[in-house]
Amino acid sequence: IFFFFYFEDTYDLKMLRVAARKHQLLGLRVFVEKDNEIPDVGYALFTDAETGKQIWANTSNPRWRYEFAEQQKQKLRHITEDFESSSAGFININTGEDYAKFLYQYFRKR
């Protein structure tokens, strides 16, 4: 069994599909619920850790916060669909939950 840990990085869908044909893959998304939303803190400077690109955002704007949350949901839907279409497993684990329970349920189904 090969575990694929997803760290908010890009991946090659073709390579995912090739690997899933040869190995049993399981993608794990370990997250904190607050990762999916931005609090209202006024203007804030955000820096992309990988590219160094910076943007200013008005987090007081409810529309901006809503769009951020929707983008996070869209990314998760896209990743989940990619793993499912590749015949690979995918589990979301909140840091406040017992990960052993999710892994046990996953392997019971397999």
Short mmCIF file of N, CA, C and O in Angstrom, two decimals:
data_model
loop_
_atom_site.label_atom_id
_atom_site.label_comp_id
_atom_site.label_asym_id
_atom_site.label_seq_id
_atom_site.Cartn_x
_atom_site.Cartn_y
_atom_site.Cartn_z
N ILE A 1 0.86 -1.17 0.00
CA ILE A 1 0.00 0.00 0.00
C ILE A 1 0.90 1.23 0.00
O ILE A 1 1.85 1.31 0.76
N PHE A 2 0.60 2.17 -0.85
CA PHE A 2 1.36 3.39 -0.97
C PHE A 2 0.49 4.54 -0.51
O PHE A 2 -0.63 4.69 -0.95
N PHE A 3 0.98 5.32 0.43
CA PHE A 3 0.22 6.48 0.91
C PHE A 3 0.70 7.72 0.18
O PHE A 3 1.89 7.96 0.06
N PHE A 4 -0.23 8.49 -0.30
CA PHE A 4 0.08 9.76 -0.96
C PHE A 4 -0.44 10.85 -0.06
O PHE A 4 -1.63 10.94 0.20
N PHE A 5 0.44 11.66 0.46
CA PHE A 5 0.03 12.74 1.34
C PHE A 5 -0.09 14.02 0.53
O PHE A 5 0.82 14.41 -0.17
N TYR A 6 -1.21 14.66 0.63
CA TYR A 6 -1.49 15.86 -0.13
C TYR A 6 -1.22 17.08 0.75
O TYR A 6 -1.79 17.22 1.81
N PHE A 7 -0.33 17.95 0.30
CA PHE A 7 0.04 19.12 1.08
C PHE A 7 -0.26 20.41 0.33
O PHE A 7 0.59 21.29 0.25
N GLU A 8 -1.44 20.56 -0.22
CA GLU A 8 -1.79 21.77 -0.95
C GLU A 8 -0.79 22.05 -2.07
O GLU A 8 -0.39 23.18 -2.29
N ASP A 9 -0.37 21.03 -2.74
CA ASP A 9 0.60 21.16 -3.82
C ASP A 9 -0.06 20.70 -5.11
O ASP A 9 -1.12 20.08 -5.09
N THR A 10 0.58 20.99 -6.22
CA THR A 10 0.06 20.52 -7.50
C THR A 10 0.49 19.07 -7.71
O THR A 10 1.48 18.61 -7.11
N TYR A 11 -0.23 18.38 -8.54
CA TYR A 11 0.12 17.00 -8.87
C TYR A 11 -0.25 16.77 -10.32
O TYR A 11 -1.06 17.48 -10.90
N ASP A 12 0.34 15.76 -10.89
CA ASP A 12 0.10 15.41 -12.28
C ASP A 12 -0.97 14.33 -12.31
O ASP A 12 -0.74 13.21 -11.83
N LEU A 13 -2.13 14.64 -12.86
CA LEU A 13 -3.25 13.70 -12.88
C LEU A 13 -2.88 12.42 -13.64
O LEU A 13 -3.23 11.32 -13.22
N LYS A 14 -2.14 12.56 -14.73
CA LYS A 14 -1.74 11.39 -15.50
C LYS A 14 -0.86 10.47 -14.66
O LYS A 14 -1.05 9.25 -14.65
N MET A 15 0.08 11.05 -13.91
CA MET A 15 0.95 10.24 -13.05
C MET A 15 0.16 9.60 -11.92
O MET A 15 0.44 8.46 -11.53
N LEU A 16 -0.83 10.32 -11.40
CA LEU A 16 -1.69 9.76 -10.36
C LEU A 16 -2.40 8.52 -10.89
O LEU A 16 -2.45 7.48 -10.23
N ARG A 17 -2.93 8.62 -12.09
CA ARG A 17 -3.65 7.49 -12.68
C ARG A 17 -2.72 6.30 -12.96
O ARG A 17 -3.10 5.15 -12.73
N VAL A 18 -1.52 6.57 -13.44
CA VAL A 18 -0.55 5.50 -13.70
C VAL A 18 -0.18 4.81 -12.39
O VAL A 18 -0.17 3.58 -12.30
N ALA A 19 0.12 5.59 -11.37
CA ALA A 19 0.49 5.02 -10.08
C ALA A 19 -0.66 4.23 -9.47
O ALA A 19 -0.45 3.16 -8.88
N ALA A 20 -1.89 4.72 -9.63
CA ALA A 20 -3.06 4.04 -9.05
C ALA A 20 -3.32 2.71 -9.73
O ALA A 20 -3.89 1.80 -9.13
N ARG A 21 -2.93 2.59 -11.00
CA ARG A 21 -3.10 1.30 -11.69
C ARG A 21 -2.12 0.26 -11.15
O ARG A 21 -2.42 -0.91 -11.15
N LYS A 22 -0.95 0.71 -10.71
CA LYS A 22 0.08 -0.22 -10.27
C LYS A 22 0.09 -0.43 -8.76
O LYS A 22 0.62 -1.41 -8.28
N HIS A 23 -0.44 0.55 -8.01
CA HIS A 23 -0.40 0.49 -6.55
C HIS A 23 -1.75 0.89 -5.99
O HIS A 23 -2.53 1.55 -6.64
N GLN A 24 -1.97 0.51 -4.75
CA GLN A 24 -3.17 0.98 -4.06
C GLN A 24 -2.81 2.30 -3.40
O GLN A 24 -1.99 2.35 -2.49
N LEU A 25 -3.40 3.38 -3.88
CA LEU A 25 -3.08 4.71 -3.37
C LEU A 25 -4.16 5.23 -2.44
O LEU A 25 -5.34 4.98 -2.64
N LEU A 26 -3.72 5.97 -1.45
CA LEU A 26 -4.63 6.62 -0.54
C LEU A 26 -4.14 8.04 -0.31
O LEU A 26 -3.04 8.25 0.19
N GLY A 27 -4.94 9.01 -0.72
CA GLY A 27 -4.62 10.41 -0.48
C GLY A 27 -5.19 10.82 0.86
O GLY A 27 -6.34 10.52 1.18
N LEU A 28 -4.38 11.49 1.66
CA LEU A 28 -4.83 11.98 2.96
C LEU A 28 -4.76 13.49 2.97
O LEU A 28 -3.73 14.07 2.63
N ARG A 29 -5.84 14.11 3.34
CA ARG A 29 -5.86 15.56 3.53
C ARG A 29 -6.08 15.81 5.00
O ARG A 29 -7.16 15.59 5.54
N VAL A 30 -5.03 16.22 5.68
CA VAL A 30 -5.11 16.56 7.10
C VAL A 30 -5.27 18.07 7.16
O VAL A 30 -4.45 18.81 6.64
N PHE A 31 -6.34 18.51 7.80
CA PHE A 31 -6.64 19.93 7.77
C PHE A 31 -7.18 20.43 9.11
O PHE A 31 -7.62 19.65 9.95
N VAL A 32 -7.09 21.72 9.27
CA VAL A 32 -7.71 22.44 10.38
C VAL A 32 -8.88 23.18 9.76
O VAL A 32 -8.74 23.79 8.70
N GLU A 33 -10.02 23.14 10.39
CA GLU A 33 -11.22 23.77 9.82
C GLU A 33 -10.99 25.22 9.46
O GLU A 33 -11.50 25.72 8.47
N LYS A 34 -10.17 25.90 10.22
CA LYS A 34 -9.90 27.32 9.96
C LYS A 34 -9.12 27.54 8.67
O LYS A 34 -9.04 28.65 8.19
N ASP A 35 -8.53 26.49 8.10
CA ASP A 35 -7.82 26.61 6.82
C ASP A 35 -8.78 26.96 5.69
O ASP A 35 -8.35 27.44 4.65
N ASN A 36 -10.05 26.70 5.88
CA ASN A 36 -11.03 26.90 4.82
C ASN A 36 -11.68 28.28 4.85
O ASN A 36 -12.54 28.57 4.03
N GLU A 37 -11.31 29.09 5.81
CA GLU A 37 -11.92 30.42 5.90
C GLU A 37 -10.88 31.44 6.36
O GLU A 37 -9.88 31.10 6.97
N ILE A 38 -11.14 32.70 6.04
CA ILE A 38 -10.27 33.80 6.45
C ILE A 38 -11.08 34.68 7.40
O ILE A 38 -12.20 35.09 7.06
N PRO A 39 -10.56 34.98 8.57
CA PRO A 39 -11.31 35.85 9.49
C PRO A 39 -11.26 37.32 9.04
O PRO A 39 -10.40 37.71 8.25
N ASP A 40 -12.18 38.09 9.53
CA ASP A 40 -12.25 39.52 9.23
C ASP A 40 -11.19 40.23 10.07
O ASP A 40 -11.37 40.48 11.26
N VAL A 41 -10.06 40.56 9.44
CA VAL A 41 -8.97 41.28 10.13
C VAL A 41 -8.59 42.55 9.39
O VAL A 41 -7.52 43.10 9.61
N GLY A 42 -9.45 43.01 8.49
CA GLY A 42 -9.15 44.21 7.72
C GLY A 42 -8.23 43.89 6.55
O GLY A 42 -8.26 42.79 6.00
N TYR A 43 -7.40 44.85 6.17
CA TYR A 43 -6.46 44.61 5.06
C TYR A 43 -5.33 43.73 5.55
O TYR A 43 -4.80 43.93 6.65
N ALA A 44 -4.96 42.75 4.74
CA ALA A 44 -3.90 41.81 5.12
C ALA A 44 -3.05 41.50 3.89
O ALA A 44 -3.56 41.44 2.77
N LEU A 45 -1.78 41.30 4.12
CA LEU A 45 -0.86 40.93 3.05
C LEU A 45 -0.67 39.42 3.10
O LEU A 45 -0.26 38.87 4.11
N PHE A 46 -1.00 38.75 1.98
CA PHE A 46 -0.84 37.31 1.88
C PHE A 46 0.32 36.99 0.96
O PHE A 46 0.49 37.62 -0.08
N THR A 47 1.13 36.00 1.35
CA THR A 47 2.27 35.59 0.56
C THR A 47 2.15 34.12 0.23
O THR A 47 1.96 33.29 1.12
N ASP A 48 2.28 33.79 -1.06
CA ASP A 48 2.29 32.39 -1.49
C ASP A 48 3.65 31.82 -1.10
O ASP A 48 4.68 32.29 -1.56
N ALA A 49 3.65 30.81 -0.24
CA ALA A 49 4.90 30.25 0.28
C ALA A 49 5.76 29.63 -0.81
O ALA A 49 6.98 29.57 -0.68
N GLU A 50 5.14 29.16 -1.89
CA GLU A 50 5.91 28.50 -2.95
C GLU A 50 6.44 29.48 -3.98
O GLU A 50 7.57 29.35 -4.44
N THR A 51 5.64 30.47 -4.36
CA THR A 51 6.05 31.38 -5.43
C THR A 51 6.58 32.71 -4.92
O THR A 51 7.26 33.43 -5.64
N GLY A 52 6.25 33.04 -3.67
CA GLY A 52 6.65 34.32 -3.13
C GLY A 52 5.74 35.47 -3.54
O GLY A 52 5.93 36.61 -3.11
N LYS A 53 4.75 35.17 -4.38
CA LYS A 53 3.82 36.21 -4.85
C LYS A 53 3.02 36.74 -3.67
O LYS A 53 2.56 35.99 -2.82
N GLN A 54 2.86 38.07 -3.63
CA GLN A 54 2.13 38.70 -2.55
C GLN A 54 0.91 39.45 -3.08
O GLN A 54 0.97 40.03 -4.16
N ILE A 55 -0.16 39.40 -2.29
CA ILE A 55 -1.36 40.18 -2.63
C ILE A 55 -1.92 40.80 -1.35
O ILE A 55 -1.82 40.21 -0.28
N TRP A 56 -2.49 41.99 -1.50
CA TRP A 56 -3.22 42.62 -0.41
C TRP A 56 -4.69 42.27 -0.59
O TRP A 56 -5.20 42.29 -1.70
N ALA A 57 -5.35 41.97 0.50
CA ALA A 57 -6.77 41.66 0.44
C ALA A 57 -7.50 42.34 1.59
O ALA A 57 -6.97 42.43 2.70
N ASN A 58 -8.69 42.78 1.30
CA ASN A 58 -9.55 43.37 2.33
C ASN A 58 -10.41 42.25 2.90
O ASN A 58 -11.46 41.92 2.37
N THR A 59 -9.96 41.69 4.01
CA THR A 59 -10.69 40.57 4.60
C THR A 59 -11.97 41.01 5.29
O THR A 59 -12.75 40.16 5.71
N SER A 60 -12.20 42.32 5.39
CA SER A 60 -13.46 42.81 5.94
C SER A 60 -14.60 42.66 4.94
O SER A 60 -15.77 42.74 5.32
N ASN A 61 -14.26 42.46 3.69
CA ASN A 61 -15.26 42.31 2.63
C ASN A 61 -15.87 40.91 2.69
O ASN A 61 -15.19 39.92 2.41
N PRO A 62 -17.15 40.79 3.04
CA PRO A 62 -17.78 39.48 3.15
C PRO A 62 -17.74 38.70 1.82
O PRO A 62 -17.62 37.48 1.82
N ARG A 63 -17.85 39.42 0.72
CA ARG A 63 -17.80 38.76 -0.60
C ARG A 63 -16.45 38.10 -0.83
O ARG A 63 -16.37 36.99 -1.34
N TRP A 64 -15.37 38.78 -0.45
CA TRP A 64 -14.03 38.24 -0.63
C TRP A 64 -13.86 36.97 0.22
O TRP A 64 -13.33 35.98 -0.24
N ARG A 65 -14.32 37.03 1.48
CA ARG A 65 -14.21 35.86 2.37
C ARG A 65 -15.04 34.70 1.83
O ARG A 65 -14.61 33.55 1.86
N TYR A 66 -16.24 35.00 1.30
CA TYR A 66 -17.10 33.97 0.72
C TYR A 66 -16.42 33.32 -0.48
O TYR A 66 -16.40 32.09 -0.60
N GLU A 67 -15.84 34.14 -1.36
CA GLU A 67 -15.18 33.61 -2.55
C GLU A 67 -13.97 32.77 -2.18
O GLU A 67 -13.71 31.73 -2.80
N PHE A 68 -13.23 33.17 -1.15
CA PHE A 68 -12.10 32.36 -0.69
C PHE A 68 -12.58 30.99 -0.22
O PHE A 68 -12.02 29.96 -0.60
N ALA A 69 -13.64 30.98 0.60
CA ALA A 69 -14.18 29.71 1.11
C ALA A 69 -14.68 28.84 -0.04
O ALA A 69 -14.48 27.62 -0.04
N GLU A 70 -15.32 29.45 -1.03
CA GLU A 70 -15.81 28.68 -2.18
C GLU A 70 -14.66 28.11 -3.00
O GLU A 70 -14.74 26.99 -3.49
N GLN A 71 -13.58 28.87 -3.15
CA GLN A 71 -12.40 28.36 -3.87
C GLN A 71 -11.81 27.15 -3.14
O GLN A 71 -11.40 26.18 -3.78
N GLN A 72 -11.79 27.21 -1.82
CA GLN A 72 -11.28 26.07 -1.05
C GLN A 72 -12.16 24.84 -1.27
O GLN A 72 -11.66 23.73 -1.44
N LYS A 73 -13.47 25.03 -1.26
CA LYS A 73 -14.40 23.91 -1.49
C LYS A 73 -14.22 23.35 -2.90
O LYS A 73 -14.24 22.13 -3.10
N GLN A 74 -14.05 24.23 -3.87
CA GLN A 74 -13.87 23.82 -5.27
C GLN A 74 -12.60 22.99 -5.42
O GLN A 74 -12.58 21.98 -6.10
N LYS A 75 -11.50 23.44 -4.78
CA LYS A 75 -10.24 22.69 -4.85
C LYS A 75 -10.41 21.31 -4.26
O LYS A 75 -9.94 20.31 -4.84
N LEU A 76 -11.11 21.21 -3.13
CA LEU A 76 -11.32 19.92 -2.49
C LEU A 76 -12.18 19.01 -3.37
O LEU A 76 -11.88 17.82 -3.52
N ARG A 77 -13.23 19.56 -3.98
CA ARG A 77 -14.07 18.77 -4.90
C ARG A 77 -13.26 18.25 -6.07
O ARG A 77 -13.36 17.08 -6.46
N HIS A 78 -12.41 19.11 -6.63
CA HIS A 78 -11.59 18.75 -7.78
C HIS A 78 -10.61 17.62 -7.40
O HIS A 78 -10.47 16.63 -8.15
N ILE A 79 -9.96 17.74 -6.27
CA ILE A 79 -9.00 16.71 -5.82
C ILE A 79 -9.72 15.40 -5.56
O ILE A 79 -9.26 14.33 -5.98
N THR A 80 -10.86 15.47 -4.89
CA THR A 80 -11.64 14.26 -4.60
C THR A 80 -12.05 13.56 -5.89
O THR A 80 -11.92 12.34 -6.02
N GLU A 81 -12.51 14.32 -6.87
CA GLU A 81 -12.91 13.75 -8.16
C GLU A 81 -11.71 13.13 -8.88
O GLU A 81 -11.83 12.05 -9.47
N ASP A 82 -10.56 13.80 -8.83
CA ASP A 82 -9.36 13.25 -9.47
C ASP A 82 -8.96 11.92 -8.86
O ASP A 82 -8.64 10.96 -9.57
N PHE A 83 -8.98 11.83 -7.54
CA PHE A 83 -8.61 10.58 -6.89
C PHE A 83 -9.63 9.48 -7.20
O PHE A 83 -9.25 8.35 -7.48
N GLU A 84 -10.91 9.81 -7.15
CA GLU A 84 -11.94 8.82 -7.45
C GLU A 84 -11.84 8.34 -8.89
O GLU A 84 -11.95 7.14 -9.16
N SER A 85 -11.64 9.25 -9.83
CA SER A 85 -11.54 8.85 -11.24
C SER A 85 -10.27 8.06 -11.52
O SER A 85 -10.19 7.34 -12.51
N SER A 86 -9.30 8.16 -10.63
CA SER A 86 -8.04 7.41 -10.78
C SER A 86 -8.08 6.09 -10.04
O SER A 86 -7.08 5.38 -10.00
N SER A 87 -9.20 5.77 -9.41
CA SER A 87 -9.35 4.57 -8.59
C SER A 87 -8.42 4.58 -7.39
O SER A 87 -7.93 3.54 -6.95
N ALA A 88 -8.16 5.75 -6.87
CA ALA A 88 -7.36 5.90 -5.66
C ALA A 88 -8.27 6.34 -4.53
O ALA A 88 -9.27 7.01 -4.76
N GLY A 89 -7.95 5.97 -3.32
CA GLY A 89 -8.74 6.39 -2.17
C GLY A 89 -8.37 7.80 -1.75
O GLY A 89 -7.30 8.31 -2.07
N PHE A 90 -9.27 8.44 -1.03
CA PHE A 90 -9.00 9.79 -0.53
C PHE A 90 -9.77 9.98 0.76
O PHE A 90 -10.96 9.69 0.84
N ILE A 91 -9.08 10.47 1.79
CA ILE A 91 -9.70 10.69 3.09
C ILE A 91 -9.38 12.10 3.58
O ILE A 91 -8.24 12.55 3.50
N ASN A 92 -10.40 12.76 4.09
CA ASN A 92 -10.25 14.06 4.76
C ASN A 92 -10.20 13.80 6.25
O ASN A 92 -11.10 13.17 6.80
N ILE A 93 -9.17 14.32 6.91
CA ILE A 93 -9.05 14.12 8.36
C ILE A 93 -8.84 15.48 9.02
O ILE A 93 -7.84 16.15 8.76
N ASN A 94 -9.78 15.87 9.85
CA ASN A 94 -9.67 17.09 10.62
C ASN A 94 -8.72 16.83 11.78
O ASN A 94 -8.77 15.76 12.39
N THR A 95 -7.86 17.78 12.09
CA THR A 95 -6.88 17.58 13.16
C THR A 95 -7.54 17.32 14.52
O THR A 95 -6.92 16.73 15.39
N GLY A 96 -8.78 17.74 14.68
CA GLY A 96 -9.48 17.52 15.94
C GLY A 96 -10.17 16.17 16.04
O GLY A 96 -10.81 15.86 17.04
N GLU A 97 -10.03 15.34 15.00
CA GLU A 97 -10.71 14.04 14.99
C GLU A 97 -9.68 12.91 15.09
O GLU A 97 -8.50 13.10 14.84
N ASP A 98 -10.17 11.73 15.44
CA ASP A 98 -9.33 10.56 15.57
C ASP A 98 -9.05 9.96 14.20
O ASP A 98 -9.94 9.39 13.58
N TYR A 99 -7.81 10.11 13.71
CA TYR A 99 -7.47 9.63 12.37
C TYR A 99 -7.57 8.11 12.27
O TYR A 99 -7.87 7.57 11.21
N ALA A 100 -7.34 7.40 13.37
CA ALA A 100 -7.38 5.93 13.34
C ALA A 100 -8.77 5.43 12.93
O ALA A 100 -8.89 4.44 12.21
N LYS A 101 -9.80 6.13 13.38
CA LYS A 101 -11.18 5.75 13.04
C LYS A 101 -11.39 5.82 11.52
O LYS A 101 -11.95 4.91 10.92
N PHE A 102 -10.91 6.89 10.89
CA PHE A 102 -11.08 7.05 9.45
C PHE A 102 -10.30 6.00 8.67
O PHE A 102 -10.79 5.45 7.69
N LEU A 103 -9.07 5.74 9.10
CA LEU A 103 -8.27 4.72 8.43
C LEU A 103 -8.89 3.34 8.60
O LEU A 103 -8.95 2.56 7.65
N TYR A 104 -9.38 3.04 9.78
CA TYR A 104 -10.04 1.75 10.04
C TYR A 104 -11.26 1.59 9.13
O TYR A 104 -11.42 0.55 8.48
N GLN A 105 -12.10 2.62 9.04
CA GLN A 105 -13.29 2.55 8.17
C GLN A 105 -12.89 2.38 6.73
O GLN A 105 -13.52 1.60 5.99
N TYR A 106 -11.86 3.08 6.29
CA TYR A 106 -11.40 2.97 4.89
C TYR A 106 -10.96 1.54 4.57
O TYR A 106 -11.38 0.96 3.57
N PHE A 107 -10.13 0.97 5.43
CA PHE A 107 -9.60 -0.36 5.14
C PHE A 107 -10.64 -1.45 5.34
O PHE A 107 -10.54 -2.51 4.72
N ARG A 108 -11.65 -1.22 6.17
CA ARG A 108 -12.74 -2.19 6.32
C ARG A 108 -13.52 -2.29 5.00
O ARG A 108 -13.97 -3.37 4.62
N LYS A 109 -13.70 -1.14 4.32
CA LYS A 109 -14.43 -1.14 3.07
C LYS A 109 -13.66 -1.83 1.94
O LYS A 109 -14.24 -2.36 1.04
N ARG A 110 -12.34 -1.76 2.01
CA ARG A 110 -11.51 -2.35 0.96
C ARG A 110 -11.44 -3.81 1.19
O ARG A 110 -11.16 -4.71 0.82
#
